[in-house]
């Protein structure tokens, strides 16, 4: 409360002390008497203040006849006298009191004692004492005589008048001022008077306490220091408001009590208008009214003070909110400014600039929330200033700073957008120029040299060139200096170098066109006689232009004749026309330039798709994966997704970091030499193994997605990212990407056959295909159920695929043997280094990965006891796998002969590796070459030889939900070179299972029956041993001569349709044409097998069998058929 306001809030009480007003009494230190304190003494009514007045306005105190007057203790008598004399106002009390002592029924002795006692202890001024003496004759006479003789005893400051009757009293005091017992008409009720006095004094005390309480509360409010934070300010405001409400309640209670007392005082007058009100009653009403007025004034003063205090606290709270918001917004805008400062890149390609513009727009959109909040806060501060806030000096600078930060943000964003727009404009011009140059070079490379030798052909080529050059006005850089000036603000050293290369490319292309035009004009000129053109000296040839820098940066390859010749031969036009040296050099250079353009196109596609891939991964990780941990998005996530982030996204984050931090940067370094990109893949081949983990988790991810795809969380994230496709499409991106690389490598390899990095490209392609196979195999492997052991103990998985299998066991039920040849089992085989597993493929119902097959384990064969027969009569797709010396025989039918050959070759390598191990253990020497089996090259003896550099391609296959093969476009492999062996990289093929059905239509139900009906095997030859059925009557001097009955070994296929054949009967060997060889061998089947017994009964072919049992008990001589 403000100093000086105490008077307004001070309490004014009722007058309870002699000669003082209520205001004076309230400020005295003595404690006044109250009716409540001496209520019992007042009730005795030995003295009372009726309210009557003398002629001069003196208050009248009446002492009625009270027999026990002498027995009243002095203290009580003194208290009553003191209280009664304190009631009239100071003015009335100053005139003096008139005492009326009624002793008409008493004795003289009592009269004398009473008068003397009253005169001795009366506390106030006396004006007159009127005594009604006893009415009895004796007592009256006695009183007259005694009064005369004892007059000296009654000497007082005021006269004492002895009255004999009431009428005499009326001579001194009007009877209207006397009560009825004294013959007057004054209405007086002692109990009512006592009740009113008690209520008035209680109300006065209430008013005093209320005023003191308000004064204390006001002091507390005035001394309260303003807090420095929002929470404390809110707490203080709340506390003060509660106290104010309580004070107002007490004040209202006091006002209601005062109104009730005032109405009670006015009640007699309200009941009868003829009723007269004495002076004491009027004084009581005035006192109550005065107290009520003081309460109203106090309430008004307090309300005014509270309004100011509340306004100040409210403004303080507004200020604290403003300051807190300012600190938060300031910190956010500082962070935004720091991020803006990082946007320094102007891009190094059109796609990159577009990406930067999108990133800038996204950043601006995300930052707009903070900027809008800053602007709203600044507006709020301006409103506080307009409302005359007490802290204007603190608010105004902050508003200006917020406005400055918003303006700075908008200016910087606008500046960055302008620079990027300039960069996009420049890159668009550069790419348009490069594209135009590439099209021009491609045009020159595509013009056939032979057709240009004629006059018409030369003129047509000239027109074509001139027409193309006309398009250069809109598509090429006109002035380099103008580019420098116009784009000076964005020309970084790299970009400047890029501009110079493009311009150099453009100028070199013009030079190439001018040379071609000059040559064509000479050819188009009419010649009067044949002229043999003479080629200029090589030194006179100018360098051909450097190739296009590509979408990001170009390479500078010399196009001179020496450089072109050094690059190696290329395909030339099939023209028999004679050409001079210049013509040949130009044709070779144009073809090389064309291949370089195509390599750059492939490299550009690789880079563009790689950047898009990295960007898509980042959007998924930031827009979905990170949001799963955002507390603001928790309410949108279904319970099934809780703690399932790793299941849904797998190791996508690991894949993103590898491509963003490592692989993309290494690819960009190969921009100038696209043909060397194979090294990037080879150096990072181990890192690509992370895709195997991702693909193995994909079924779990797909299953979780299908369960929760309707979750509002995914819809909200997709809406924020503005993705047209749902999350599952982006989760498939890594699978699609790993399969895309082999297609791009094939394209690059096609245009880089004679380049420096061709071998690296071939090896990279083989390695990528090997990774795809490993990923594919592992996805099938994890689908095996029912196997008790550890699959990793079986060694590396070499091959897997679906086959039709017949059993033909020596032991077993007769019925099983009878049905074995007619009803095949559909089995999925897994070939490991140490065992081959037979599983039953089970298709699951559902979609996507839920429809992926599982494999129920049926049985396994230890490879140490396995043998094979490579060819089964009547079907080139069948081969035998037998176990324990043909105790168990499994006839396996592959979907195609090529798959059969791949499996036989891989099993042969495993068995050969084991055979060599047994041979080294038993320390036996190798048998003669004529009796030994053709072994693969040493580099391919390992069971893992399927990862050799020469990668085999298979026919187009069906897409398996568990397989990556649907993404790989494969074709049949070329045969290996001589001496390379028959190592092949295998790929699995799936065939639908028809459990319980008969064999397929193309397969004869009974192989023996098919042979008897004249069925023949496939015409295609495969390496193995055969029996010659016809004499070779057409053999030439350079070919091997064979006779009917000879046993020959077909080793391998060479060039020009020749096969290298070794005649085991005569010991001779040589090359034989494939057509002749097919006729000589007829329908003879290869009898080569690796076994431990004779071939199956009924087979009229030669069988060389070998096996490797666990203990290697038999020498090699025992293994011959």
Tab-separated table of C-alpha atoms in Angstrom, residues 575-779:
chain	number	residue	atom	x	y	z
A	575	UNK	CA	31.962	-51.196	-96.145
A	576	UNK	CA	34.311	-52.508	-98.797
A	577	UNK	CA	35.125	-49.002	-100.061
A	578	UNK	CA	38.734	-47.963	-100.047
A	579	UNK	CA	39.488	-45.310	-97.429
A	580	UNK	CA	42.484	-43.123	-96.940
A	581	UNK	CA	44.325	-42.853	-93.633
A	582	UNK	CA	42.482	-39.729	-92.591
A	583	UNK	CA	39.150	-41.420	-93.168
A	584	UNK	CA	40.141	-44.447	-91.079
A	585	UNK	CA	41.483	-42.272	-88.269
A	586	UNK	CA	38.346	-40.151	-88.264
A	587	UNK	CA	36.066	-43.217	-88.202
A	588	UNK	CA	37.965	-44.772	-85.314
A	589	UNK	CA	38.009	-41.506	-83.369
A	590	UNK	CA	34.295	-40.932	-83.960
A	591	UNK	CA	33.455	-44.430	-82.768
A	592	UNK	CA	35.612	-43.977	-79.681
A	593	UNK	CA	33.953	-40.637	-79.011
A	594	UNK	CA	30.541	-42.241	-79.363
A	595	UNK	CA	31.452	-44.957	-76.850
A	596	UNK	CA	32.772	-42.327	-74.467
A	597	UNK	CA	29.448	-40.492	-74.706
A	598	UNK	CA	27.558	-43.674	-73.951
A	599	UNK	CA	29.820	-44.391	-70.968
A	600	UNK	CA	29.134	-40.904	-69.653
A	601	UNK	CA	25.413	-41.438	-70.064
A	602	UNK	CA	25.617	-44.620	-67.999
A	603	UNK	CA	27.776	-42.863	-65.401
A	604	UNK	CA	25.333	-39.956	-65.220
A	605	UNK	CA	22.475	-42.370	-64.683
A	606	UNK	CA	24.462	-44.165	-61.970
A	607	UNK	CA	25.218	-40.878	-60.175
A	608	UNK	CA	21.737	-39.395	-60.549
A	609	UNK	CA	20.025	-42.529	-59.296
A	610	UNK	CA	22.565	-42.857	-56.464
A	611	UNK	CA	21.863	-39.309	-55.274
A	612	UNK	CA	18.122	-39.846	-55.528
A	613	UNK	CA	18.528	-43.114	-53.595
A	614	UNK	CA	20.491	-41.424	-50.793
A	615	UNK	CA	17.942	-38.612	-50.619
A	616	UNK	CA	15.057	-41.082	-50.394
A	617	UNK	CA	16.763	-43.018	-47.599
A	618	UNK	CA	17.337	-39.783	-45.698
A	619	UNK	CA	13.711	-38.734	-46.071
A	620	UNK	CA	12.550	-42.084	-44.675
A	621	UNK	CA	14.977	-41.968	-41.742
A	622	UNK	CA	14.119	-38.371	-40.845
A	623	UNK	CA	10.434	-38.405	-41.762
A	624	UNK	CA	9.498	-41.804	-40.314
A	625	UNK	CA	12.198	-43.455	-38.170
A	626	UNK	CA	13.146	-40.312	-36.228
A	627	UNK	CA	9.500	-39.311	-35.771
A	628	UNK	CA	8.804	-42.622	-33.987
A	629	UNK	CA	10.845	-41.190	-31.085
A	630	UNK	CA	9.163	-37.766	-31.201
A	631	UNK	CA	7.049	-37.286	-28.028
A	632	UNK	CA	4.590	-35.125	-29.988
A	633	UNK	CA	3.835	-38.064	-32.318
A	634	UNK	CA	3.558	-40.775	-29.645
A	635	UNK	CA	-0.213	-40.550	-29.463
A	636	UNK	CA	-0.454	-41.466	-33.169
A	637	UNK	CA	1.647	-44.652	-32.863
A	638	UNK	CA	-0.311	-47.860	-32.354
A	639	UNK	CA	0.709	-50.264	-29.601
A	640	UNK	CA	1.888	-52.818	-32.161
A	641	UNK	CA	4.614	-50.384	-33.306
A	642	UNK	CA	6.092	-49.644	-29.902
A	643	UNK	CA	9.791	-50.587	-29.753
A	644	UNK	CA	9.565	-52.015	-33.302
A	645	UNK	CA	11.657	-49.390	-35.073
A	646	UNK	CA	14.530	-51.827	-35.750
A	647	UNK	CA	12.111	-54.426	-37.106
A	648	UNK	CA	10.405	-51.993	-39.476
A	649	UNK	CA	13.516	-50.256	-40.830
A	650	UNK	CA	16.176	-52.941	-40.316
A	651	UNK	CA	19.681	-51.562	-40.843
A	652	UNK	CA	18.564	-48.851	-43.278
A	653	UNK	CA	20.495	-46.241	-41.307
A	654	UNK	CA	23.715	-48.239	-41.760
A	655	UNK	CA	23.014	-48.487	-45.504
A	656	UNK	CA	22.367	-44.731	-45.711
A	657	UNK	CA	25.612	-43.801	-43.973
A	658	UNK	CA	27.621	-46.123	-46.240
A	659	UNK	CA	26.197	-44.634	-49.432
A	660	UNK	CA	26.116	-41.005	-48.268
A	661	UNK	CA	29.531	-40.835	-46.623
A	662	UNK	CA	31.516	-43.316	-48.681
A	663	UNK	CA	30.146	-44.805	-51.861
A	664	UNK	CA	28.524	-41.725	-53.426
A	665	UNK	CA	31.701	-39.686	-52.950
A	666	UNK	CA	33.845	-42.390	-54.525
A	667	UNK	CA	31.480	-42.613	-57.486
A	668	UNK	CA	31.731	-38.855	-57.998
A	669	UNK	CA	35.515	-39.178	-58.264
A	670	UNK	CA	35.003	-41.446	-61.264
A	671	UNK	CA	32.995	-38.867	-63.207
A	672	UNK	CA	35.890	-38.040	-65.506
A	673	UNK	CA	36.788	-41.700	-66.065
A	674	UNK	CA	33.534	-43.677	-66.021
A	675	UNK	CA	35.256	-46.842	-67.266
A	676	UNK	CA	37.177	-47.033	-63.953
A	677	UNK	CA	34.013	-47.188	-61.823
A	678	UNK	CA	34.491	-50.934	-61.412
A	679	UNK	CA	37.259	-50.246	-58.898
A	680	UNK	CA	34.785	-48.425	-56.630
A	681	UNK	CA	32.635	-51.521	-56.472
A	682	UNK	CA	35.566	-53.879	-55.941
A	683	UNK	CA	37.072	-51.803	-53.137
A	684	UNK	CA	33.723	-51.617	-51.313
A	685	UNK	CA	32.465	-55.111	-52.028
A	686	UNK	CA	32.675	-56.152	-48.368
A	687	UNK	CA	30.539	-53.156	-47.380
A	688	UNK	CA	27.769	-54.347	-49.676
A	689	UNK	CA	27.313	-57.331	-47.362
A	690	UNK	CA	25.087	-55.066	-45.229
A	691	UNK	CA	22.330	-55.648	-47.783
A	692	UNK	CA	22.188	-59.307	-46.794
A	693	UNK	CA	21.144	-58.313	-43.270
A	694	UNK	CA	18.530	-55.893	-44.627
A	695	UNK	CA	17.028	-58.459	-46.989
A	696	UNK	CA	16.912	-61.120	-44.274
A	697	UNK	CA	14.905	-58.720	-42.093
A	698	UNK	CA	12.560	-57.751	-44.954
A	699	UNK	CA	9.937	-60.482	-44.280
A	700	UNK	CA	9.588	-59.313	-40.663
A	701	UNK	CA	9.377	-55.707	-41.799
A	702	UNK	CA	6.715	-56.514	-44.392
A	703	UNK	CA	4.670	-58.458	-41.848
A	704	UNK	CA	4.805	-55.599	-39.340
A	705	UNK	CA	3.865	-53.088	-42.053
A	706	UNK	CA	0.795	-55.079	-43.048
A	707	UNK	CA	-0.328	-55.203	-39.437
A	708	UNK	CA	0.099	-51.465	-38.818
A	709	UNK	CA	-0.210	-49.856	-42.264
A	710	UNK	CA	-3.445	-48.102	-41.251
A	711	UNK	CA	-1.763	-46.411	-38.280
A	712	UNK	CA	-2.404	-42.614	-38.268
A	713	UNK	CA	1.304	-42.105	-37.588
A	714	UNK	CA	2.273	-43.272	-41.097
A	715	UNK	CA	-0.425	-41.149	-42.717
A	716	UNK	CA	0.704	-38.049	-40.826
A	717	UNK	CA	4.367	-38.620	-41.707
A	718	UNK	CA	3.525	-39.218	-45.381
A	719	UNK	CA	1.515	-35.999	-45.405
A	720	UNK	CA	4.402	-34.011	-43.891
A	721	UNK	CA	6.893	-35.473	-46.372
A	722	UNK	CA	4.493	-34.938	-49.276
A	723	UNK	CA	5.236	-38.470	-50.489
A	724	UNK	CA	2.941	-39.839	-53.137
A	725	UNK	CA	3.835	-43.421	-52.186
A	726	UNK	CA	3.414	-45.037	-48.794
A	727	UNK	CA	6.284	-46.176	-46.580
A	728	UNK	CA	6.368	-49.777	-47.857
A	729	UNK	CA	7.400	-48.529	-51.313
A	730	UNK	CA	10.411	-46.764	-49.792
A	731	UNK	CA	11.317	-49.769	-47.639
A	732	UNK	CA	11.730	-51.688	-50.904
A	733	UNK	CA	14.271	-49.173	-52.264
A	734	UNK	CA	17.412	-50.925	-50.866
A	735	UNK	CA	16.345	-54.226	-52.446
A	736	UNK	CA	15.746	-52.515	-55.765
A	737	UNK	CA	19.015	-50.597	-55.557
A	738	UNK	CA	21.308	-53.572	-54.968
A	739	UNK	CA	19.794	-55.293	-58.007
A	740	UNK	CA	20.118	-52.159	-60.145
A	741	UNK	CA	23.916	-52.059	-59.891
A	742	UNK	CA	24.480	-55.197	-61.974
A	743	UNK	CA	22.386	-53.756	-64.823
A	744	UNK	CA	24.371	-50.517	-64.823
A	745	UNK	CA	27.665	-52.425	-64.682
A	746	UNK	CA	26.606	-54.531	-67.657
A	747	UNK	CA	25.831	-51.398	-69.634
A	748	UNK	CA	29.134	-49.802	-68.648
A	749	UNK	CA	31.009	-52.991	-69.526
A	750	UNK	CA	29.343	-53.093	-72.955
A	751	UNK	CA	30.790	-49.685	-73.815
A	752	UNK	CA	34.191	-50.277	-72.158
A	753	UNK	CA	35.398	-53.553	-73.698
A	754	UNK	CA	38.782	-52.218	-74.772
A	755	UNK	CA	39.268	-49.669	-71.998
A	756	UNK	CA	41.646	-49.742	-69.107
A	757	UNK	CA	39.046	-50.718	-66.480
A	758	UNK	CA	37.243	-53.435	-68.441
A	759	UNK	CA	38.637	-56.266	-66.298
A	760	UNK	CA	37.645	-54.426	-63.111
A	761	UNK	CA	34.151	-53.913	-64.499
A	762	UNK	CA	33.874	-57.604	-65.317
A	763	UNK	CA	35.086	-58.591	-61.866
A	764	UNK	CA	32.768	-56.042	-60.199
A	765	UNK	CA	29.830	-57.433	-62.146
A	766	UNK	CA	30.752	-60.953	-61.061
A	767	UNK	CA	31.074	-59.859	-57.460
A	768	UNK	CA	27.728	-58.024	-57.450
A	769	UNK	CA	26.037	-61.077	-58.944
A	770	UNK	CA	27.772	-63.168	-56.299
A	771	UNK	CA	26.363	-60.900	-53.587
A	772	UNK	CA	22.900	-61.160	-55.109
A	773	UNK	CA	23.217	-64.930	-55.108
A	774	UNK	CA	24.442	-64.960	-51.511
A	775	UNK	CA	21.581	-62.701	-50.446
A	776	UNK	CA	19.114	-64.812	-52.365
A	777	UNK	CA	20.462	-68.056	-50.906
A	778	UNK	CA	20.499	-66.702	-47.375
A	779	UNK	CA	16.863	-65.617	-47.670
